């Protein structure tokens, strides 16, 4: 793998980062116990060998002369995987109790998510989190958003699992007969039809960008008063909380209400926020908080190393609506409207606009763009797809994966969801000082699903 320019959206994520707002994705993967006192050393060595075999993880970012303001991925000639794998022993976890381990692991993961990745190295890190001998363990993975969007992060991270790593290795070493066929030489000069096609495509891209920009201006809010906890000043600290929702229960609600599983989960987030605000004694905000809901623009079969391919929808989370079923219908109607318009339209498609900006604009405009995020949305709510098959690491079954999203400037909460093993795992990342009661918000998500179940007609 040689030099590769950062795609415009990747470059935007690279320059959006600051010490108080690191731009890395994360995931806390929790595994069943492994036998033997040397478990930690063995797992750490296994993580290192498998991560080192993933070419993308050996790349780092360097500035380039052209395009002006641009950057590119280069193979790190001094790559040492040991710089990226760290073993951490939880303190105060004396027993093999799962609840005690999870409490310690989530607390530690929140603290580790505060740390920006070192920019002179390939931008990723893994932490092996250990508790009591013979108890569960976890792996915290951090990948810079310039390196991966949600789908690409899953593709990269999957290479560490037992079931996928051997297949990935064989795929890298195998030579496909179809790919070995001779390809007729082509002129480097584009033909007239290609020139016309490129020009037409560029005009369409610029027109789409203009439409998105106009939508953003119309959707921007000059009055930034919202839910106080969601718009608190940044302290640079991070807190993590997790929730486990019963996927079968979510599917029962979906069948009764129609729509999609994601519609139900977005409504659960809205209901959980409402419960949490009322329990805190907070007045509900005068305007429902807006969620930015990322959607992938990656086509099936598209190579994973082609840069971030994202757009997003804007969704008002109906926290002011007291009726859970009306909340769900409101979410479903709004998401249907978003999908009908498509991922290339509306103010939520800000990532599409970023794809049309020159490199220099990203380098100098990132601070302005970061501060403007609060004018568009209050909270990020994203779903991360995971493989459906059962996974393991060093023979230890994977129990759960809690995804984590970065916080934008001016926002205190990001919600990420994934489905694995018949559960919906929810990762809540928050500013540690703005939301000290984040665990209660996680509990409210479970309460909301339970309440929706009580409202279902008998089977």
XYZ file of C-alpha atoms in Angstrom:
459
model
C 0.000 0.000 0.000
C 1.605 3.253 -1.140
C 0.862 6.931 -0.715
C -2.824 7.872 -0.703
C -4.259 11.365 -0.412
C -6.755 11.908 2.387
C -10.237 12.238 0.962
C -11.832 15.652 1.633
C -14.055 14.374 4.446
C -11.130 12.511 6.050
C -9.119 15.735 5.912
C -11.988 17.599 7.556
C -12.036 15.124 10.458
C -8.239 15.389 10.757
C -8.355 19.174 11.124
C -11.494 19.288 13.302
C -9.559 17.738 16.168
C -8.401 19.669 19.217
C -7.116 18.613 22.636
C -10.584 19.078 24.138
C -12.332 17.394 21.194
C -10.361 14.366 19.953
C -11.852 12.967 16.766
C -11.537 9.242 17.319
C -14.182 6.538 17.273
C -14.077 3.863 19.918
C -15.440 0.478 20.878
C -15.287 -1.424 24.138
C -15.359 -5.157 23.378
C -16.001 -7.384 26.400
C -14.869 -11.043 26.363
C -15.589 -14.081 28.499
C -12.751 -15.242 30.781
C -9.843 -17.201 29.403
C -8.045 -19.945 31.317
C -4.459 -19.731 32.458
C -2.384 -17.173 34.357
C -0.609 -16.018 31.185
C -3.867 -14.931 29.567
C -3.044 -11.209 29.476
C 0.358 -11.646 27.840
C -1.044 -14.091 25.292
C -3.987 -11.862 24.345
C -1.735 -8.807 24.117
C 0.646 -10.652 21.796
C -2.289 -11.893 19.711
C -3.708 -8.380 19.379
C -0.336 -7.076 18.273
C 0.276 -9.733 15.639
C -3.193 -9.374 14.127
C -3.204 -5.588 14.166
C 0.237 -5.502 12.525
C -1.123 -7.650 9.694
C -3.748 -5.030 8.755
C -2.093 -2.720 6.197
C -4.295 0.290 7.003
C -3.048 0.267 10.596
C 0.540 0.776 9.427
C -0.265 4.126 7.760
C 0.254 7.591 9.205
C -0.697 11.081 8.009
C 1.779 13.605 6.608
C 1.282 16.990 4.971
C 1.934 17.227 1.228
C 2.882 20.131 -1.028
C 0.090 19.464 -3.512
C -2.786 19.923 -3.258
C -2.074 22.986 -1.134
C -3.251 22.298 2.406
C -3.612 18.595 1.712
C -2.301 15.526 3.511
C -1.703 11.919 2.595
C -1.384 8.467 4.101
C 2.162 7.113 4.093
C 3.451 3.755 5.281
C 5.177 4.338 8.624
C 8.675 2.933 8.022
C 9.317 2.932 11.770
C 6.046 1.218 12.614
C 6.168 -0.670 15.907
C 2.900 -2.273 16.938
C 4.017 -2.269 20.587
C 3.476 1.503 20.654
C -0.205 0.916 19.939
C -1.050 -1.965 22.311
C -1.199 -1.293 26.046
C -2.181 -3.555 28.930
C -4.133 -1.902 31.747
C -5.017 -3.592 35.029
C -8.130 -2.309 36.782
C -7.580 -1.337 40.380
C -10.108 -2.266 43.038
C -11.495 -5.246 41.088
C -10.697 -8.140 43.383
C -13.374 -10.641 42.363
C -14.520 -12.181 39.111
C -17.853 -10.373 39.354
C -19.023 -9.188 35.920
C -20.793 -6.087 37.252
C -17.711 -4.933 39.128
C -15.529 -5.448 36.083
C -17.928 -3.559 33.772
C -18.131 -0.621 36.161
C -14.347 -0.371 36.267
C -13.909 -0.927 32.524
C -16.435 1.747 31.522
C -14.912 4.243 33.954
C -11.439 3.582 32.577
C -12.652 3.656 28.957
C -14.129 7.101 29.513
C -10.801 8.376 30.825
C -8.876 6.819 27.939
C -11.262 8.330 25.397
C -10.182 11.783 26.628
C -6.669 11.291 25.265
C -6.079 12.401 21.661
C -4.170 9.948 19.513
C -0.553 10.820 18.783
C -0.581 12.456 15.354
C 2.974 11.488 14.384
C 2.062 7.789 14.495
C -0.594 5.708 12.753
C -3.733 7.110 14.443
C -5.072 4.180 16.436
C -4.640 2.554 19.834
C -5.797 -0.614 21.588
C -5.953 -1.199 25.332
C -6.246 -4.646 26.886
C -8.278 -4.050 30.060
C -7.855 -6.765 32.709
C -9.592 -7.323 36.011
C -9.239 -10.202 38.444
C -7.483 -13.370 37.255
C -10.013 -15.751 35.804
C -12.538 -12.958 35.213
C -13.699 -11.258 31.998
C -11.466 -8.885 30.085
C -12.062 -6.141 27.523
C -10.350 -4.512 24.564
C -10.811 -0.791 24.008
C -10.158 0.201 20.392
C -9.619 3.823 19.319
C -9.488 4.734 15.616
C -9.228 8.286 14.325
C -12.269 9.325 12.291
C -9.937 10.230 9.421
C -8.917 6.571 9.361
C -12.398 5.097 9.471
C -16.103 5.772 9.424
C -18.360 3.345 11.278
C -18.507 0.673 8.581
C -14.804 0.866 7.820
C -13.978 0.775 11.531
C -15.893 -2.499 11.785
C -14.027 -3.879 8.761
C -10.660 -2.920 10.286
C -11.500 -4.071 13.796
C -12.880 -7.380 12.572
C -9.366 -8.407 11.589
C -8.449 -9.097 15.226
C -11.105 -11.790 15.741
C -10.378 -15.510 15.485
C -13.003 -16.182 12.825
C -11.945 -13.361 10.500
C -8.186 -12.899 10.885
C -7.236 -16.184 9.118
C -9.613 -15.368 6.255
C -8.173 -11.876 5.954
C -4.646 -13.294 5.877
C -5.527 -15.773 3.155
C -7.235 -13.052 1.163
C -4.124 -10.870 1.327
C -1.862 -13.694 0.216
C -4.133 -15.237 -2.384
C -4.014 -14.397 -6.071
C -7.364 -14.446 -7.794
C -7.265 -16.024 -11.266
C -9.778 -13.466 -12.482
C -7.604 -10.585 -11.325
C -4.519 -12.027 -12.997
C -5.954 -11.661 -16.486
C -4.148 -9.214 -18.718
C -5.821 -5.846 -18.922
C -5.579 -3.954 -22.211
C -3.416 -0.847 -21.814
C -5.263 2.433 -21.577
C -4.106 5.884 -22.479
C -3.591 8.188 -19.515
C -5.349 10.876 -21.573
C -9.138 10.815 -21.071
C -11.221 10.605 -24.199
C -13.835 13.189 -25.202
C -16.671 11.213 -23.619
C -14.747 10.858 -20.369
C -14.022 14.591 -20.289
C -17.684 15.372 -20.853
C -18.709 12.878 -18.174
C -16.253 14.291 -15.638
C -17.399 17.845 -16.326
C -21.056 16.892 -16.020
C -20.363 15.025 -12.770
C -18.511 18.022 -11.360
C -21.384 20.345 -12.232
C -23.833 17.978 -10.540
C -21.591 17.800 -7.453
C -21.366 21.584 -7.201
C -25.107 21.926 -7.631
C -25.685 19.358 -4.892
C -23.231 21.158 -2.602
C -24.980 24.473 -3.216
C -28.306 22.886 -2.300
C -26.909 21.410 0.906
C -25.321 24.743 1.828
C -28.606 26.560 1.327
C -30.405 23.963 3.463
C -27.830 24.421 6.229
C -28.369 28.176 6.253
C -32.148 27.711 6.490
C -31.811 25.089 9.244
C -29.241 26.951 11.353
C -30.429 28.247 14.706
C -29.284 31.615 15.938
C -30.925 31.007 19.313
C -28.751 28.262 20.819
C -30.735 27.838 24.000
C -31.572 24.184 24.293
C -31.387 21.439 26.889
C -28.788 22.838 29.333
C -27.012 19.515 29.864
C -26.671 18.852 26.111
C -25.209 22.269 25.331
C -22.925 22.825 28.335
C -19.437 24.247 27.907
C -16.781 21.630 27.207
C -14.494 20.566 30.051
C -12.378 18.228 27.910
C -13.284 15.284 30.172
C -15.093 12.146 29.052
C -17.462 9.742 30.735
C -18.802 6.480 29.295
C -21.995 4.652 30.221
C -23.489 1.540 28.629
C -26.898 -0.021 28.265
C -28.025 -3.438 27.036
C -31.437 -3.599 25.398
C -33.267 -6.808 24.529
C -33.318 -7.021 20.719
C -36.346 -9.349 20.781
C -38.278 -6.720 22.761
C -37.237 -3.990 20.327
C -38.389 -6.184 17.420
C -41.767 -6.783 19.088
C -42.234 -3.025 19.384
C -41.200 -2.570 15.758
C -43.733 -5.102 14.513
C -46.512 -3.424 16.469
C -45.590 0.109 15.418
C -44.260 -0.700 11.923
C -41.308 1.300 10.644
C -37.753 0.097 11.196
C -35.679 -1.094 14.140
C -33.690 2.127 13.895
C -36.921 4.146 14.187
C -37.700 2.333 17.439
C -34.193 2.927 18.804
C -34.323 6.635 17.945
C -37.679 6.869 19.729
C -36.158 5.042 22.722
C -33.354 7.628 22.802
C -35.951 10.424 22.743
C -37.952 8.801 25.528
C -34.831 8.171 27.612
C -33.794 11.824 27.290
C -37.271 12.943 28.372
C -37.258 10.647 31.422
C -33.747 11.723 32.378
C -34.475 15.445 32.068
C -37.620 15.175 34.170
C -35.857 13.085 36.826
C -33.163 15.758 37.036
C -35.828 18.389 37.632
C -34.946 20.070 34.342
C -37.550 21.951 32.382
C -38.031 20.414 28.962
C -36.326 22.604 26.325
C -38.503 25.079 24.391
C -37.503 23.315 21.181
C -36.996 19.570 20.827
C -33.277 18.719 20.612
C -31.988 17.836 17.182
C -30.151 14.624 16.497
C -27.632 14.169 13.708
C -28.182 10.613 12.418
C -25.269 9.492 10.186
C -25.988 7.335 7.135
C -23.440 5.538 5.004
C -22.946 6.446 1.349
C -20.773 3.377 0.857
C -22.013 1.089 -1.877
C -22.026 -2.711 -1.480
C -18.697 -4.149 -2.623
C -16.945 -0.773 -2.588
C -13.296 -1.008 -1.417
C -12.848 -0.182 2.266
C -9.887 2.128 1.663
C -11.704 4.841 -0.266
C -12.177 7.387 2.515
C -15.136 8.243 4.711
C -18.429 7.900 2.849
C -20.975 9.574 5.075
C -24.022 11.750 4.999
C -26.595 12.313 7.730
C -30.189 13.166 8.498
C -31.383 15.785 10.956
C -34.116 14.579 13.292
C -35.999 16.419 15.996
C -36.159 14.105 19.028
C -39.723 14.562 20.352
C -38.873 14.814 24.063
C -41.767 17.233 24.601
C -44.310 14.567 23.604
C -45.538 12.641 26.677
C -47.131 9.753 24.726
C -44.508 7.069 23.840
C -46.448 5.834 20.803
C -46.835 9.350 19.437
C -43.108 9.834 19.916
C -42.455 6.699 17.898
C -44.841 7.756 15.116
C -43.251 11.218 15.010
C -39.801 9.685 14.615
C -40.976 7.239 11.952
C -42.681 9.985 9.915
C -39.630 12.258 10.102
C -37.238 9.467 9.118
C -39.480 8.447 6.211
C -39.371 12.040 5.035
C -35.571 12.100 5.338
C -35.202 8.866 3.403
C -37.526 10.083 0.652
C -35.334 13.169 0.202
C -32.209 10.979 0.202
C -28.773 11.311 1.828
C -27.623 14.035 -0.583
C -30.149 16.659 0.435
C -30.959 18.685 3.490
C -28.852 20.319 6.150
C -27.841 16.955 7.615
C -25.830 16.199 4.475
C -23.059 18.500 5.690
C -20.521 15.743 4.966
C -21.509 15.906 1.287
C -20.684 19.610 1.324
C -17.321 18.870 2.962
C -16.473 16.568 0.047
C -16.640 19.541 -2.339
C -14.331 21.883 -0.428
C -10.618 22.279 -1.313
C -7.925 21.082 1.069
C -6.952 24.599 2.134
C -10.526 25.318 3.211
C -10.460 22.304 5.557
C -7.121 23.303 7.047
C -8.164 26.848 7.938
C -11.933 26.497 8.154
C -12.088 23.517 10.535
C -12.303 25.633 13.759
C -15.186 27.653 12.310
C -16.979 24.528 11.084
C -16.494 22.830 14.450
C -18.006 25.723 16.353
C -20.921 25.897 13.915
C -21.994 22.302 14.588
C -24.044 23.410 17.579
C -26.136 25.599 15.282
C -27.340 22.483 13.460
C -27.697 19.704 16.034
C -27.544 18.929 19.760
C -26.674 15.255 19.935
C -25.225 12.595 17.649
C -27.121 9.285 17.434
C -25.438 6.671 15.253
C -25.929 2.952 14.576
C -22.866 0.787 13.879
C -23.419 -2.486 11.978
C -21.618 -5.567 13.319
C -21.131 -9.079 11.905
C -23.991 -11.407 12.786
C -21.774 -14.399 13.481
C -20.467 -15.238 16.961
C -16.945 -13.860 17.440
C -14.043 -14.653 19.752
C -10.482 -13.590 20.526
C -7.919 -16.219 21.472
C -10.783 -18.656 22.014
C -12.591 -16.288 24.411
C -16.169 -15.572 23.241
C -17.128 -11.968 22.598
C -19.934 -10.999 24.965
C -20.706 -7.442 23.930
C -19.421 -4.473 21.910
C -20.228 -0.941 23.048
C -19.510 1.582 20.274
C -18.413 5.139 21.068
C -18.684 8.276 18.937
C -16.703 11.519 19.273
C -18.207 14.699 20.729
C -18.573 17.756 18.528
C -17.731 21.185 19.907
C -20.540 22.669 21.960
C -22.156 19.303 22.633
C -22.053 17.091 25.675
C -23.509 13.766 24.514
C -23.054 11.257 21.690
C -25.066 8.027 21.449
C -23.897 4.969 19.500
C -25.740 1.663 19.110
C -24.796 -1.770 17.800
C -26.529 -5.140 17.681
C -24.761 -8.343 18.693
C -25.774 -11.615 20.307
C -29.479 -10.804 20.549
C -28.839 -7.517 22.362
C -28.669 -3.864 21.391
C -25.566 -2.465 23.030
C -25.625 1.280 23.662
C -22.502 3.358 24.223
C -23.049 6.832 25.682
C -20.082 9.222 25.556
C -20.473 12.492 27.433
C -18.566 15.432 28.794
C -17.648 14.215 32.266
C -18.534 17.419 34.089
C -21.684 18.301 32.149
C -23.280 14.852 32.584
C -22.042 13.310 35.850
C -25.257 11.243 36.027
C -24.752 9.558 32.654
C -25.386 6.120 34.178
C -28.945 7.194 34.955
C -29.507 8.184 31.329
C -28.358 4.699 30.308
C -30.875 3.227 32.765
C -33.617 5.394 31.285
C -33.108 3.716 27.886
C -33.832 0.320 29.432
C -36.831 1.777 31.295
C -38.214 3.203 28.044
C -38.103 -0.175 26.271
C -39.795 -1.833 29.254
C -42.526 0.830 29.271
C -43.168 0.464 25.533
C -43.580 -3.292 26.034
C -46.306 -2.706 28.644
C -48.260 -0.712 26.063
C -48.268 -3.493 23.479
C -51.545 -5.370 22.920
C -51.505 -8.920 24.307
C -50.167 -11.499 21.807
